[in-house]
Amino acid sequence: MRKTIIAGNWKMNKNIAEALELVKDLKIKLEGVADTEVVVCPPFLAVNAVSQLLKGSNIKVGAQNCYFEKKGAFTGEVSPAMLKEAGCAYVILGHSERRQYFKETNDFINKKVKAVLAEGLLPIICAGETLEEREKNIWKEVIKTQITGCLAGFTKEEVSKMVLAYEPVWAIGTGKVASKEQAQEVHKFIRDLVEKLYDKPVAEALRIQYGGSVKPDNVSILMNEPDIDGALVGGAALEADSFVKLVKFEKK
Ligand code: PGA
């Protein structure tokens, strides 16, 4: 049985004071939630303060990116070890905004996944097609290339622990959520692909989140699909009340 994982990707929102205000609220309102894993991913500068506040709680902390080198002359970068020390358990890698604005490639993301695992952290690896790619009906090739590239060279044990996130680019921040049929189709495609690349137990263990305009009024419909194991949430994770509703979605 895969444990549902709901993660908030705050992107470049909230300063330290605002971040603490939000997690103070979440800590109280999500106390006792045990059947769903909850993760918040603040901007780098707030990671440490948020981790301190959440110590001993049921909410984990993630970062939104990192670099793959351990240390050295890489101006402006942050290593997995630094994130671990600051209290992170997860790192989001290969988000479409990083692929689009910062030209991240699958090979580059693969190196980061390796570095993150080597530090004992877990990656949330994002993949997803653009609107044009969906309209041209080439989403399978696109996602296959992304997943195969990002997952190259890992052991079965490592892949079993990973979290993948299917995030159709056309659904991110647009209010245009994928239908449950569309999302389930891609999630099943990804799981079958992982089975081909590794094996069935690995594919069955690995969790696949959906991301892209997940809101309190559509979360339950999506989360009850058999291959959707959680959500990676942007906009609706920025307010305590909506994020709490997402975490406490109705299970059917
Ligand atoms: P959104 O973002 O929920 O605001 O669409 C999701 C994401 O980019 O992870």
PDB file of C-alpha atoms and ligand atoms in Angstrom:
ATOM      1  CA  MET A   1       0.000   0.000   0.000  1.00  0.00           C
ATOM      2  CA  ARG A   2       1.501   3.328  -1.062  1.00  0.00           C
ATOM      3  CA  LYS A   3       1.166   6.163   1.448  1.00  0.00           C
ATOM      4  CA  THR A   4      -0.383   9.306  -0.020  1.00  0.00           C
ATOM      5  CA  ILE A   5       2.022  12.255  -0.135  1.00  0.00           C
ATOM      6  CA  ILE A   6       0.786  15.844  -0.383  1.00  0.00           C
ATOM      7  CA  ALA A   7       3.548  18.411  -0.899  1.00  0.00           C
ATOM      8  CA  GLY A   8       3.305  22.194  -1.067  1.00  0.00           C
ATOM      9  CA  ASN A   9       5.658  23.825  -3.562  1.00  0.00           C
ATOM     10  CA  TRP A  10       5.708  27.439  -2.438  1.00  0.00           C
ATOM     11  CA  LYS A  11       7.927  28.535  -5.346  1.00  0.00           C
ATOM     12  CA  MET A  12       9.376  32.053  -4.886  1.00  0.00           C
ATOM     13  CA  ASN A  13       6.720  33.070  -2.369  1.00  0.00           C
ATOM     14  CA  LYS A  14       6.887  33.974   1.330  1.00  0.00           C
ATOM     15  CA  ASN A  15       9.684  35.592   3.283  1.00  0.00           C
ATOM     16  CA  ILE A  16      10.832  34.017   6.548  1.00  0.00           C
ATOM     17  CA  ALA A  17       8.187  35.720   8.704  1.00  0.00           C
ATOM     18  CA  GLU A  18       5.379  34.775   6.320  1.00  0.00           C
ATOM     19  CA  ALA A  19       6.650  31.216   6.045  1.00  0.00           C
ATOM     20  CA  LEU A  20       6.662  30.820   9.825  1.00  0.00           C
ATOM     21  CA  GLU A  21       3.167  32.238  10.095  1.00  0.00           C
ATOM     22  CA  LEU A  22       1.868  29.674   7.612  1.00  0.00           C
ATOM     23  CA  VAL A  23       3.573  26.656   9.177  1.00  0.00           C
ATOM     24  CA  LYS A  24       2.490  27.641  12.688  1.00  0.00           C
ATOM     25  CA  ASP A  25      -1.053  27.385  11.459  1.00  0.00           C
ATOM     26  CA  LEU A  26      -0.438  24.136   9.543  1.00  0.00           C
ATOM     27  CA  LYS A  27       1.212  22.505  12.535  1.00  0.00           C
ATOM     28  CA  ILE A  28      -1.911  23.016  14.631  1.00  0.00           C
ATOM     29  CA  LYS A  29      -4.458  22.226  11.937  1.00  0.00           C
ATOM     30  CA  LEU A  30      -2.700  19.092  10.671  1.00  0.00           C
ATOM     31  CA  GLU A  31      -1.844  17.640  14.069  1.00  0.00           C
ATOM     32  CA  GLY A  32      -2.685  13.955  14.225  1.00  0.00           C
ATOM     33  CA  VAL A  33      -2.757  13.408  10.452  1.00  0.00           C
ATOM     34  CA  ALA A  34      -0.984  10.077  10.036  1.00  0.00           C
ATOM     35  CA  ASP A  35      -2.410   8.385   6.955  1.00  0.00           C
ATOM     36  CA  THR A  36      -1.018  11.045   4.591  1.00  0.00           C
ATOM     37  CA  GLU A  37       2.571  12.242   4.407  1.00  0.00           C
ATOM     38  CA  VAL A  38       2.731  16.037   4.422  1.00  0.00           C
ATOM     39  CA  VAL A  39       5.644  18.063   3.026  1.00  0.00           C
ATOM     40  CA  VAL A  40       6.160  21.807   2.700  1.00  0.00           C
ATOM     41  CA  CYS A  41       8.800  23.216   0.340  1.00  0.00           C
ATOM     42  CA  PRO A  42       9.594  26.855   1.197  1.00  0.00           C
ATOM     43  CA  PRO A  43      12.183  28.997  -0.596  1.00  0.00           C
ATOM     44  CA  PHE A  44      15.775  28.214   0.522  1.00  0.00           C
ATOM     45  CA  LEU A  45      16.012  31.125   2.939  1.00  0.00           C
ATOM     46  CA  ALA A  46      13.050  29.930   4.998  1.00  0.00           C
ATOM     47  CA  VAL A  47      13.953  26.216   5.047  1.00  0.00           C
ATOM     48  CA  ASN A  48      15.921  26.290   8.284  1.00  0.00           C
ATOM     49  CA  ALA A  49      13.452  28.376  10.278  1.00  0.00           C
ATOM     50  CA  VAL A  50      10.512  26.300   9.036  1.00  0.00           C
ATOM     51  CA  SER A  51      12.327  23.044   9.907  1.00  0.00           C
ATOM     52  CA  GLN A  52      13.049  24.281  13.415  1.00  0.00           C
ATOM     53  CA  LEU A  53       9.429  25.146  13.964  1.00  0.00           C
ATOM     54  CA  LEU A  54       8.215  21.812  12.609  1.00  0.00           C
ATOM     55  CA  LYS A  55      10.667  19.659  14.605  1.00  0.00           C
ATOM     56  CA  GLY A  56       8.834  16.718  16.141  1.00  0.00           C
ATOM     57  CA  SER A  57       5.694  17.363  14.078  1.00  0.00           C
ATOM     58  CA  ASN A  58       4.149  15.216  11.341  1.00  0.00           C
ATOM     59  CA  ILE A  59       5.077  17.752   8.626  1.00  0.00           C
ATOM     60  CA  LYS A  60       8.302  17.272   6.670  1.00  0.00           C
ATOM     61  CA  VAL A  61      10.312  19.920   4.864  1.00  0.00           C
ATOM     62  CA  GLY A  62      11.578  19.872   1.295  1.00  0.00           C
ATOM     63  CA  ALA A  63      13.626  22.200  -0.899  1.00  0.00           C
ATOM     64  CA  GLN A  64      12.707  23.244  -4.430  1.00  0.00           C
ATOM     65  CA  ASN A  65      16.095  22.632  -6.046  1.00  0.00           C
ATOM     66  CA  CYS A  66      19.770  21.973  -5.327  1.00  0.00           C
ATOM     67  CA  TYR A  67      23.110  21.509  -7.078  1.00  0.00           C
ATOM     68  CA  PHE A  68      24.835  18.155  -7.492  1.00  0.00           C
ATOM     69  CA  GLU A  69      28.325  18.987  -6.255  1.00  0.00           C
ATOM     70  CA  LYS A  70      29.183  18.521  -2.587  1.00  0.00           C
ATOM     71  CA  LYS A  71      30.916  21.905  -2.184  1.00  0.00           C
ATOM     72  CA  GLY A  72      33.266  24.324  -3.868  1.00  0.00           C
ATOM     73  CA  ALA A  73      33.353  27.209  -6.299  1.00  0.00           C
ATOM     74  CA  PHE A  74      29.768  27.141  -7.562  1.00  0.00           C
ATOM     75  CA  THR A  75      28.560  30.659  -6.855  1.00  0.00           C
ATOM     76  CA  GLY A  76      24.923  30.872  -5.889  1.00  0.00           C
ATOM     77  CA  GLU A  77      24.343  27.134  -5.500  1.00  0.00           C
ATOM     78  CA  VAL A  78      23.181  25.019  -2.558  1.00  0.00           C
ATOM     79  CA  SER A  79      24.294  21.423  -1.905  1.00  0.00           C
ATOM     80  CA  PRO A  80      22.175  18.488  -0.707  1.00  0.00           C
ATOM     81  CA  ALA A  81      24.300  18.296   2.472  1.00  0.00           C
ATOM     82  CA  MET A  82      23.452  21.920   3.286  1.00  0.00           C
ATOM     83  CA  LEU A  83      19.764  21.157   2.794  1.00  0.00           C
ATOM     84  CA  LYS A  84      19.983  18.114   5.012  1.00  0.00           C
ATOM     85  CA  GLU A  85      21.655  20.109   7.772  1.00  0.00           C
ATOM     86  CA  ALA A  86      18.912  22.739   7.465  1.00  0.00           C
ATOM     87  CA  GLY A  87      16.263  20.057   8.083  1.00  0.00           C
ATOM     88  CA  CYS A  88      15.145  18.925   4.633  1.00  0.00           C
ATOM     89  CA  ALA A  89      13.912  15.415   3.928  1.00  0.00           C
ATOM     90  CA  TYR A  90      12.916  15.978   0.288  1.00  0.00           C
ATOM     91  CA  VAL A  91      14.116  17.967  -2.720  1.00  0.00           C
ATOM     92  CA  ILE A  92      11.928  18.799  -5.731  1.00  0.00           C
ATOM     93  CA  LEU A  93      13.970  18.264  -8.902  1.00  0.00           C
ATOM     94  CA  GLY A  94      13.278  18.958 -12.559  1.00  0.00           C
ATOM     95  CA  HIS A  95      10.225  21.151 -12.056  1.00  0.00           C
ATOM     96  CA  SER A  96       8.987  22.439 -15.417  1.00  0.00           C
ATOM     97  CA  GLU A  97       9.778  26.011 -14.363  1.00  0.00           C
ATOM     98  CA  ARG A  98      13.412  24.981 -13.887  1.00  0.00           C
ATOM     99  CA  ARG A  99      13.412  23.131 -17.199  1.00  0.00           C
ATOM    100  CA  GLN A 100      11.848  26.126 -18.959  1.00  0.00           C
ATOM    101  CA  TYR A 101      13.515  29.163 -17.349  1.00  0.00           C
ATOM    102  CA  PHE A 102      16.847  27.649 -16.292  1.00  0.00           C
ATOM    103  CA  LYS A 103      17.276  25.202 -19.164  1.00  0.00           C
ATOM    104  CA  GLU A 104      17.673  22.135 -16.953  1.00  0.00           C
ATOM    105  CA  THR A 105      18.115  18.931 -18.915  1.00  0.00           C
ATOM    106  CA  ASN A 106      17.304  15.338 -17.961  1.00  0.00           C
ATOM    107  CA  ASP A 107      21.003  14.566 -17.667  1.00  0.00           C
ATOM    108  CA  PHE A 108      21.545  17.497 -15.292  1.00  0.00           C
ATOM    109  CA  ILE A 109      18.503  16.511 -13.216  1.00  0.00           C
ATOM    110  CA  ASN A 110      19.777  12.911 -13.095  1.00  0.00           C
ATOM    111  CA  LYS A 111      23.036  14.132 -11.524  1.00  0.00           C
ATOM    112  CA  LYS A 112      21.077  16.043  -8.900  1.00  0.00           C
ATOM    113  CA  VAL A 113      18.941  12.993  -8.104  1.00  0.00           C
ATOM    114  CA  LYS A 114      22.148  11.007  -7.521  1.00  0.00           C
ATOM    115  CA  ALA A 115      23.547  13.681  -5.218  1.00  0.00           C
ATOM    116  CA  VAL A 116      20.305  13.968  -3.270  1.00  0.00           C
ATOM    117  CA  LEU A 117      20.082  10.206  -2.683  1.00  0.00           C
ATOM    118  CA  ALA A 118      23.760  10.039  -1.714  1.00  0.00           C
ATOM    119  CA  GLU A 119      22.980  12.471   1.096  1.00  0.00           C
ATOM    120  CA  GLY A 120      20.055  10.381   2.345  1.00  0.00           C
ATOM    121  CA  LEU A 121      17.426  12.802   1.058  1.00  0.00           C
ATOM    122  CA  LEU A 122      14.546  11.834  -1.233  1.00  0.00           C
ATOM    123  CA  PRO A 123      13.845  13.432  -4.608  1.00  0.00           C
ATOM    124  CA  ILE A 124      10.458  14.480  -5.955  1.00  0.00           C
ATOM    125  CA  ILE A 125      11.182  14.257  -9.688  1.00  0.00           C
ATOM    126  CA  CYS A 126       8.864  16.202 -11.985  1.00  0.00           C
ATOM    127  CA  ALA A 127       7.875  15.353 -15.538  1.00  0.00           C
ATOM    128  CA  GLY A 128       5.140  16.579 -17.835  1.00  0.00           C
ATOM    129  CA  GLU A 129       4.253  17.643 -21.353  1.00  0.00           C
ATOM    130  CA  THR A 130       3.467  21.109 -22.716  1.00  0.00           C
ATOM    131  CA  LEU A 131       0.120  21.952 -24.314  1.00  0.00           C
ATOM    132  CA  GLU A 132       1.693  21.747 -27.753  1.00  0.00           C
ATOM    133  CA  GLU A 133       3.091  18.286 -27.018  1.00  0.00           C
ATOM    134  CA  ARG A 134      -0.296  17.094 -25.785  1.00  0.00           C
ATOM    135  CA  GLU A 135      -2.065  18.507 -28.842  1.00  0.00           C
ATOM    136  CA  LYS A 136       0.449  16.805 -31.135  1.00  0.00           C
ATOM    137  CA  ASN A 137      -0.207  13.607 -29.184  1.00  0.00           C
ATOM    138  CA  ILE A 138       3.485  13.077 -28.407  1.00  0.00           C
ATOM    139  CA  TRP A 139       3.153  13.181 -24.592  1.00  0.00           C
ATOM    140  CA  LYS A 140       4.164   9.526 -24.259  1.00  0.00           C
ATOM    141  CA  GLU A 141       7.515  10.096 -25.987  1.00  0.00           C
ATOM    142  CA  VAL A 142       8.129  13.300 -24.027  1.00  0.00           C
ATOM    143  CA  ILE A 143       7.421  11.742 -20.644  1.00  0.00           C
ATOM    144  CA  LYS A 144       9.294   8.560 -21.520  1.00  0.00           C
ATOM    145  CA  THR A 145      12.397  10.606 -22.401  1.00  0.00           C
ATOM    146  CA  GLN A 146      12.138  12.660 -19.204  1.00  0.00           C
ATOM    147  CA  ILE A 147      11.592   9.711 -16.857  1.00  0.00           C
ATOM    148  CA  THR A 148      14.143   7.440 -18.540  1.00  0.00           C
ATOM    149  CA  GLY A 149      16.760  10.217 -18.462  1.00  0.00           C
ATOM    150  CA  CYS A 150      16.124  11.242 -14.863  1.00  0.00           C
ATOM    151  CA  LEU A 151      16.009   7.640 -13.580  1.00  0.00           C
ATOM    152  CA  ALA A 152      19.118   6.363 -15.381  1.00  0.00           C
ATOM    153  CA  GLY A 153      21.609   4.412 -13.315  1.00  0.00           C
ATOM    154  CA  PHE A 154      19.823   3.796 -10.014  1.00  0.00           C
ATOM    155  CA  THR A 155      19.302   0.603  -8.065  1.00  0.00           C
ATOM    156  CA  LYS A 156      15.851  -0.896  -7.588  1.00  0.00           C
ATOM    157  CA  GLU A 157      16.003  -0.011  -3.932  1.00  0.00           C
ATOM    158  CA  GLU A 158      16.718   3.643  -4.729  1.00  0.00           C
ATOM    159  CA  VAL A 159      13.904   3.944  -7.276  1.00  0.00           C
ATOM    160  CA  SER A 160      11.397   2.322  -4.900  1.00  0.00           C
ATOM    161  CA  LYS A 161      11.907   5.176  -2.430  1.00  0.00           C
ATOM    162  CA  MET A 162      11.596   7.989  -4.961  1.00  0.00           C
ATOM    163  CA  VAL A 163       8.597  10.200  -5.584  1.00  0.00           C
ATOM    164  CA  LEU A 164       7.711  11.191  -9.143  1.00  0.00           C
ATOM    165  CA  ALA A 165       5.335  14.024  -9.981  1.00  0.00           C
ATOM    166  CA  TYR A 166       3.350  14.160 -13.194  1.00  0.00           C
ATOM    167  CA  GLU A 167       2.804  17.855 -13.860  1.00  0.00           C
ATOM    168  CA  PRO A 168       1.319  18.726 -17.245  1.00  0.00           C
ATOM    169  CA  VAL A 169       2.808  22.139 -18.021  1.00  0.00           C
ATOM    170  CA  TRP A 170      -0.559  23.355 -19.367  1.00  0.00           C
ATOM    171  CA  ALA A 171      -2.134  22.729 -15.956  1.00  0.00           C
ATOM    172  CA  ILE A 172       0.443  24.516 -13.792  1.00  0.00           C
ATOM    173  CA  GLY A 173      -0.857  27.775 -12.398  1.00  0.00           C
ATOM    174  CA  THR A 174      -3.522  27.964 -15.096  1.00  0.00           C
ATOM    175  CA  GLY A 175      -6.595  26.710 -13.233  1.00  0.00           C
ATOM    176  CA  LYS A 176      -6.928  24.095 -16.017  1.00  0.00           C
ATOM    177  CA  VAL A 177      -6.638  20.836 -14.123  1.00  0.00           C
ATOM    178  CA  ALA A 178      -6.199  17.523 -15.949  1.00  0.00           C
ATOM    179  CA  SER A 179      -9.292  15.342 -15.850  1.00  0.00           C
ATOM    180  CA  LYS A 180      -9.062  12.270 -13.666  1.00  0.00           C
ATOM    181  CA  GLU A 181      -9.024  10.125 -16.808  1.00  0.00           C
ATOM    182  CA  GLN A 182      -6.178  12.120 -18.380  1.00  0.00           C
ATOM    183  CA  ALA A 183      -4.120  12.054 -15.188  1.00  0.00           C
ATOM    184  CA  GLN A 184      -4.754   8.370 -14.473  1.00  0.00           C
ATOM    185  CA  GLU A 185      -3.766   7.462 -18.043  1.00  0.00           C
ATOM    186  CA  VAL A 186      -0.392   9.194 -17.695  1.00  0.00           C
ATOM    187  CA  HIS A 187       0.238   7.879 -14.179  1.00  0.00           C
ATOM    188  CA  LYS A 188      -0.422   4.324 -15.382  1.00  0.00           C
ATOM    189  CA  PHE A 189       1.876   4.960 -18.359  1.00  0.00           C
ATOM    190  CA  ILE A 190       4.645   6.118 -15.992  1.00  0.00           C
ATOM    191  CA  ARG A 191       4.171   3.149 -13.663  1.00  0.00           C
ATOM    192  CA  ASP A 192       4.287   0.710 -16.596  1.00  0.00           C
ATOM    193  CA  LEU A 193       7.427   2.441 -17.849  1.00  0.00           C
ATOM    194  CA  VAL A 194       9.125   2.085 -14.456  1.00  0.00           C
ATOM    195  CA  GLU A 195       8.139  -1.593 -14.479  1.00  0.00           C
ATOM    196  CA  LYS A 196       9.853  -1.985 -17.865  1.00  0.00           C
ATOM    197  CA  LEU A 197      12.946  -0.083 -16.690  1.00  0.00           C
ATOM    198  CA  TYR A 198      13.157  -1.869 -13.317  1.00  0.00           C
ATOM    199  CA  ASP A 199      10.513  -4.402 -12.244  1.00  0.00           C
ATOM    200  CA  LYS A 200       6.979  -4.752 -10.908  1.00  0.00           C
ATOM    201  CA  PRO A 201       7.731  -4.453  -7.165  1.00  0.00           C
ATOM    202  CA  VAL A 202       9.658  -1.216  -7.848  1.00  0.00           C
ATOM    203  CA  ALA A 203       6.805   0.184  -9.956  1.00  0.00           C
ATOM    204  CA  GLU A 204       4.292  -0.785  -7.277  1.00  0.00           C
ATOM    205  CA  ALA A 205       6.305   0.852  -4.488  1.00  0.00           C
ATOM    206  CA  LEU A 206       7.150   4.153  -6.162  1.00  0.00           C
ATOM    207  CA  ARG A 207       4.742   7.009  -5.539  1.00  0.00           C
ATOM    208  CA  ILE A 208       3.511   9.265  -8.326  1.00  0.00           C
ATOM    209  CA  GLN A 209       2.000  12.634  -7.446  1.00  0.00           C
ATOM    210  CA  TYR A 210      -0.178  14.710  -9.728  1.00  0.00           C
ATOM    211  CA  GLY A 211       0.519  18.449  -9.941  1.00  0.00           C
ATOM    212  CA  GLY A 212      -1.152  21.303 -11.804  1.00  0.00           C
ATOM    213  CA  SER A 213      -4.030  23.389 -10.453  1.00  0.00           C
ATOM    214  CA  VAL A 214      -4.893  20.994  -7.633  1.00  0.00           C
ATOM    215  CA  LYS A 215      -7.490  22.744  -5.462  1.00  0.00           C
ATOM    216  CA  PRO A 216      -9.766  21.727  -2.579  1.00  0.00           C
ATOM    217  CA  ASP A 217     -12.668  21.190  -5.002  1.00  0.00           C
ATOM    218  CA  ASN A 218     -10.838  18.794  -7.363  1.00  0.00           C
ATOM    219  CA  VAL A 219      -8.358  17.024  -5.077  1.00  0.00           C
ATOM    220  CA  SER A 220     -10.568  14.134  -4.013  1.00  0.00           C
ATOM    221  CA  ILE A 221     -11.584  13.231  -7.578  1.00  0.00           C
ATOM    222  CA  LEU A 222      -7.925  12.961  -8.610  1.00  0.00           C
ATOM    223  CA  MET A 223      -6.555  11.323  -5.470  1.00  0.00           C
ATOM    224  CA  ASN A 224      -9.022   8.462  -5.632  1.00  0.00           C
ATOM    225  CA  GLU A 225      -7.636   7.241  -8.956  1.00  0.00           C
ATOM    226  CA  PRO A 226      -5.645   3.993  -8.544  1.00  0.00           C
ATOM    227  CA  ASP A 227      -2.260   5.272  -9.774  1.00  0.00           C
ATOM    228  CA  ILE A 228      -2.376   8.763  -8.268  1.00  0.00           C
ATOM    229  CA  ASP A 229      -0.561   8.702  -4.934  1.00  0.00           C
ATOM    230  CA  GLY A 230      -0.603  12.328  -3.913  1.00  0.00           C
ATOM    231  CA  ALA A 231      -0.321  15.891  -5.107  1.00  0.00           C
ATOM    232  CA  LEU A 232       2.366  18.502  -5.684  1.00  0.00           C
ATOM    233  CA  VAL A 233       0.606  21.787  -5.089  1.00  0.00           C
ATOM    234  CA  GLY A 234       1.588  25.361  -5.910  1.00  0.00           C
ATOM    235  CA  GLY A 235      -1.002  28.102  -5.490  1.00  0.00           C
ATOM    236  CA  ALA A 236      -3.343  26.250  -3.139  1.00  0.00           C
ATOM    237  CA  ALA A 237      -0.456  25.458  -0.772  1.00  0.00           C
ATOM    238  CA  LEU A 238       0.118  29.125   0.088  1.00  0.00           C
ATOM    239  CA  GLU A 239      -2.880  29.430   2.428  1.00  0.00           C
ATOM    240  CA  ALA A 240      -3.296  27.224   5.485  1.00  0.00           C
ATOM    241  CA  ASP A 241      -6.998  26.601   5.010  1.00  0.00           C
ATOM    242  CA  SER A 242      -6.774  25.399   1.419  1.00  0.00           C
ATOM    243  CA  PHE A 243      -3.658  23.288   2.066  1.00  0.00           C
ATOM    244  CA  VAL A 244      -5.324  21.656   5.076  1.00  0.00           C
ATOM    245  CA  LYS A 245      -8.349  20.815   2.921  1.00  0.00           C
ATOM    246  CA  LEU A 246      -6.034  19.206   0.359  1.00  0.00           C
ATOM    247  CA  VAL A 247      -4.297  17.084   2.962  1.00  0.00           C
ATOM    248  CA  LYS A 248      -7.635  16.019   4.465  1.00  0.00           C
ATOM    249  CA  PHE A 249      -9.287  15.163   1.121  1.00  0.00           C
ATOM    250  CA  GLU A 250     -12.175  12.714   1.137  1.00  0.00           C
ATOM    251  CA  LYS A 251     -11.001   9.141   0.579  1.00  0.00           C
ATOM    252  CA  LYS A 252     -13.483   6.906  -1.220  1.00  0.00           C
TER     253      LYS A 252
HETATM  254  P1  PGA B   1      -0.113  24.955  -9.194  1.00  0.00           P
HETATM  255  O1  PGA B   1       1.439  24.553  -9.289  1.00  0.00           O
HETATM  256  O2  PGA B   1      -0.733  24.064  -8.144  1.00  0.00           O
HETATM  257  O3  PGA B   1      -0.114  26.404  -8.797  1.00  0.00           O
HETATM  258  O4  PGA B   1      -0.715  24.719 -10.531  1.00  0.00           O
HETATM  259  C1  PGA B   1       1.862  23.222  -9.191  1.00  0.00           C
HETATM  260  C2  PGA B   1       3.357  23.116  -9.331  1.00  0.00           C
HETATM  261  O5  PGA B   1       3.949  23.857 -10.121  1.00  0.00           O
HETATM  262  O6  PGA B   1       4.000  22.294  -8.652  1.00  0.00           O
END
